[in-house]
């Protein structure tokens, strides 16, 4: 029997801030039998905003909907169910969502039976729920990041009662195993290894929207990767907000992220990538594990700022010197490793001198790519209340200067491969030129090349002939 979801359960950021030491419960996904086949003859579409974590969640949402009998529909307008998976990391991500959802009003007018559901990080914010209740009658279902597995129950309740269902948990949630996936690729797979974040960087909303850090059992991850290998997958990207904290929450065993890399290397998977790392938790054993044959020579290591005072106010818990020391050890053990990062400019109170420290750190590390952001205050986080005297014009000016340096890094990072042969996992035809194939090299460089289309989905050797800022050009060789 289904539960009664007629009473709204709204999120609360204050509750979401709390951390308990209780053991994390593990449950097995099992679909509510009443919801089986409810979607037969009907279609769905999932719209995804934000990070790889959301992309992975959307693959699970698709899996659950297909369990219910729904078929994927590439055309949004004629779908029977639309799920929008939202991102709250910065204001512009939220604005994109409000624009999208506004445009769904017309779809609902055309098809009153259309079911629109919202989930993801924005669903974890009380202000968002209140706005939806006040202004967006077209939304039927809201669920959060901790209860994706209950989607069949919510759809059932909505169909049976025609009422809005709002069910968002503020506490940390459990770990759900046995979830179905409809993976976008049949060669590259996202694999969640942990959920949540306990870092509480002062600018970041994620610890509130994704809850406490909790790691999946190594056996469950290893079995998932073994199954992927058996299904012909060549690459996995291990996902977590802070993968270097993997295993810290285990009470009965001492097992870390490095142990996981060592065990996954033995599964026969060809390529392992992971994201995102936290510099403080990146330990020597992990740096050493980067030399394993399957672990790819690319590391995304968000630094956020090159100035110690700013890092302290961000609560990053490392200094510029400690960060640079880890970079030195990474390069020493893995010559040629490609390093990328995240940087925030215009953190409240950031002075010109402090910003120049970020620029000089970029030079010292020699990043080959970066995601760069202007600080965006998130309601409920400490930094949203910090005094911010830097003008928006100045922030844009800093971002422009940072971009110039980062773009040079992209180009230098590509130039070093000209005349060399690299291994490329072929994704498909290039979007810009259908006569060319493309894919990513071991160092995570996008390569466009002339080659044999029957090799799509395989790893091929490509001789690099030319480097552009954003990609490499080449020709397939034996
Ligand atoms: N403002 C700007 N950038 C942010 N990030 C996280 N929170 C904020 C914010 N409030 C950036 C960080 C992080 C990346 C995922 O997003 O650089 O590493
Ligand atoms: Fe946000 Fe910091 Fe956690 Fe990353 S480590 S998700 S930036 S709080």
Coordinates of C-alpha atoms and ligand atoms in Angstrom, one line a residue, residues 197 199-201 203-204 206-207 241 278 304 316, ligand 2:
X197 CA 29.6 16.8 2.0
X199 CA 33.3 20.4 4.5
X200 CA 31.0 23.4 4.9
X201 CA 33.0 25.8 2.7
X203 CA 30.2 30.0 0.3
X204 CA 28.7 26.6 -0.6
X206 CA 25.9 21.7 -1.1
X207 CA 26.4 20.5 2.5
X241 CA 31.3 16.0 -3.6
X278 CA 39.3 18.3 -1.9
X304 CA 39.2 28.3 -5.1
X316 CA 39.0 25.5 2.9
Ligands
LIG2 FE1 30.9 22.8 -1.5 FE2 33.3 22.8 -0.3 FE3 31.7 20.6 -0.1 FE4 32.9 21.2 -2.5 S1 33.9 20.7 -0.6 S2 30.7 20.6 -2.2 S3 32.8 23.5 -2.4 S4 31.3 22.6 0.7

